[in-house]
Amino acid sequence: MATAAPAPRFHTAVHVRWSDMDVFQHVNHARMVTLLEEARIPWLFEADRPTVALRNGCVLADLHVKYRGQLRHEDTPLDIAMWIEELRAVDFTVAYEVRPAGATPGSPAAVTATTQLAAFDIETQRLRRLTEAERIYLAQWMEA
C-alpha cells in the first residue's frame, strides 16, 4: 500500500523575545500561542497571498499545543513549519512543528500544535465560505 507524500511545509523564522520567557526560563504557554500566530502572518495574511482577505475576518475555533521539549531564549529564531491538515467549506486546520534555531527538519519538534481557523464576515457576524482562490492556495499545503 502506498503512503501519502508528506504535506509541503511553509517555514518561517520567529524570534523569541526576552518577555516570552517565564520564571523557569522557557517560553511561556501563552507566548507560544502568540508565536504561532506570528508565524501564520507571512504565510496567510501578506498582501500577495490569495488568503489575504482572511486578515479582515478569521476566527480561531480550536487550539491544541503539545510540548515535547523546552524552548528557551537562546533557541531563537525558532523554525516554525506549517501545513494544512484539514480543509473544509468554511474552515481549515493548520498543523505546526516548532524547532529551535539550527535544528534539522527531521529532528523531533519541541512543540507540535494545531489551530482550526474559520473564515468570518465581520459585517454580518457570520462564518463565510472560503473562496475558490483561498481553497486552491490552502490545498497546495496538504498531503498528496
Coordinates of C-alpha atoms in Angstrom, one line a residue:
M1 CA 0.0 0.0 0.0
A2 CA 1.4 3.4 -1.0
T3 CA 1.7 6.1 1.7
A4 CA 0.7 9.7 1.1
A5 CA 3.6 12.1 0.4
P6 CA 4.1 14.4 3.4
A7 CA 2.5 17.8 3.0
P8 CA 4.6 20.6 1.8
R9 CA 5.6 22.8 4.7
F10 CA 5.8 26.6 4.9
H11 CA 8.8 27.5 7.1
T12 CA 9.3 30.8 8.8
A13 CA 11.7 32.1 11.5
V14 CA 10.1 33.7 14.6
H15 CA 12.2 35.5 17.1
V16 CA 11.8 34.8 20.8
R17 CA 11.7 37.9 22.9
W18 CA 13.0 38.1 26.4
S19 CA 9.4 38.8 27.6
D20 CA 8.3 35.4 26.1
M21 CA 10.2 33.6 28.9
D22 CA 8.6 32.6 32.2
V23 CA 10.2 32.2 35.6
F24 CA 11.5 28.7 34.6
Q25 CA 13.4 30.3 31.7
H26 CA 11.5 28.6 28.9
V27 CA 8.9 30.0 26.5
N28 CA 5.6 30.6 28.4
H29 CA 2.5 28.8 27.0
A30 CA 0.5 32.0 26.3
R31 CA 3.6 33.4 24.5
M32 CA 4.0 30.2 22.4
V33 CA 0.4 30.6 21.2
T34 CA 1.3 34.2 20.2
L35 CA 4.5 33.0 18.4
L36 CA 2.3 30.5 16.4
E37 CA 0.0 33.4 15.5
E38 CA 3.0 35.5 14.3
A39 CA 4.2 32.6 12.2
R40 CA 0.9 32.5 10.3
I41 CA 1.1 36.1 9.2
P42 CA 3.7 35.7 6.4
W43 CA 2.1 32.5 5.2
L44 CA -1.6 33.5 5.1
F45 CA -2.1 37.2 5.6
E46 CA 0.5 39.0 3.4
A47 CA -0.8 41.2 0.6
D48 CA 0.5 38.8 -2.2
R49 CA -1.4 35.7 -0.8
P50 CA -4.8 34.6 -2.1
T51 CA -5.8 34.3 1.6
V52 CA -5.1 38.0 2.4
A53 CA -8.9 38.6 2.9
L54 CA -8.7 36.3 6.0
R55 CA -6.8 39.1 7.8
N56 CA -10.1 41.0 7.7
G57 CA -12.1 38.2 9.1
C58 CA -10.8 35.0 10.5
V59 CA -11.6 33.4 13.9
L60 CA -9.7 30.8 15.9
A61 CA -12.1 28.0 16.6
D62 CA -9.9 25.4 18.2
L63 CA -6.3 25.1 19.5
H64 CA -4.1 22.2 20.7
V65 CA -0.5 22.6 21.8
K66 CA 1.8 19.7 22.8
Y67 CA 5.2 20.3 24.5
R68 CA 7.8 17.7 23.7
G69 CA 10.8 19.8 24.8
Q70 CA 11.7 23.1 26.2
L71 CA 12.4 26.2 24.1
R72 CA 14.5 29.0 25.6
H73 CA 15.5 32.5 24.5
E74 CA 18.8 31.2 23.2
D75 CA 16.9 28.9 20.7
T76 CA 15.9 32.0 18.7
P77 CA 14.9 32.3 15.9
L78 CA 12.5 29.4 16.1
D79 CA 11.8 27.5 12.9
I80 CA 8.1 27.1 12.6
A81 CA 6.8 24.7 9.9
M82 CA 3.1 24.8 9.0
W83 CA 0.8 22.9 6.7
I84 CA -2.9 22.3 6.2
E85 CA -4.2 19.2 8.0
E86 CA -7.8 19.6 7.1
L87 CA -9.7 21.8 4.6
R88 CA -13.5 22.3 4.7
A89 CA -16.0 24.8 3.3
V90 CA -15.6 27.5 5.9
D91 CA -12.6 26.4 8.0
F92 CA -9.2 24.8 7.9
T93 CA -6.8 23.2 10.4
V94 CA -3.2 24.3 10.4
A95 CA -0.6 21.9 11.8
Y96 CA 2.7 23.2 13.3
E97 CA 6.1 21.9 14.2
V98 CA 8.4 24.2 16.2
R99 CA 12.1 23.6 16.4
P100 CA 15.0 25.7 17.9
A101 CA 17.3 27.6 15.6
G102 CA 19.7 25.3 13.8
A103 CA 17.7 22.1 14.3
T104 CA 17.5 19.8 11.3
P105 CA 14.0 19.5 9.7
G106 CA 13.9 15.7 10.6
S107 CA 14.7 16.2 14.2
P108 CA 11.9 15.9 16.8
A109 CA 9.9 19.1 17.2
A110 CA 9.9 20.7 20.6
V111 CA 6.3 21.8 20.1
T112 CA 3.6 20.5 17.9
A113 CA 0.2 22.2 17.6
T114 CA -2.9 22.6 15.6
T115 CA -5.3 25.6 15.1
Q116 CA -8.7 25.4 13.4
L117 CA -9.3 28.7 11.7
A118 CA -12.7 29.8 10.2
A119 CA -13.4 32.5 7.6
F120 CA -15.6 35.1 9.2
D121 CA -17.6 38.0 7.8
I122 CA -17.2 40.9 10.3
E123 CA -20.1 42.9 8.8
T124 CA -22.7 40.1 9.1
Q125 CA -21.0 38.4 12.1
R126 CA -21.3 35.1 10.4
L127 CA -19.0 32.4 9.1
R128 CA -18.4 32.7 5.3
R129 CA -17.3 30.1 2.8
L130 CA -13.7 30.1 1.7
T131 CA -13.3 31.5 -1.8
E132 CA -12.1 29.2 -4.6
A133 CA -8.7 31.1 -4.6
E134 CA -8.3 30.6 -0.9
R135 CA -9.2 26.9 -1.2
I136 CA -6.7 26.4 -4.0
Y137 CA -3.9 28.1 -2.1
L138 CA -4.6 26.2 1.1
A139 CA -5.0 22.9 -0.7
Q140 CA -1.4 23.1 -2.0
W141 CA -0.2 22.7 1.6
M142 CA -2.0 19.4 2.2
E143 CA -0.7 15.9 1.9
A144 CA -1.0 14.4 -1.6

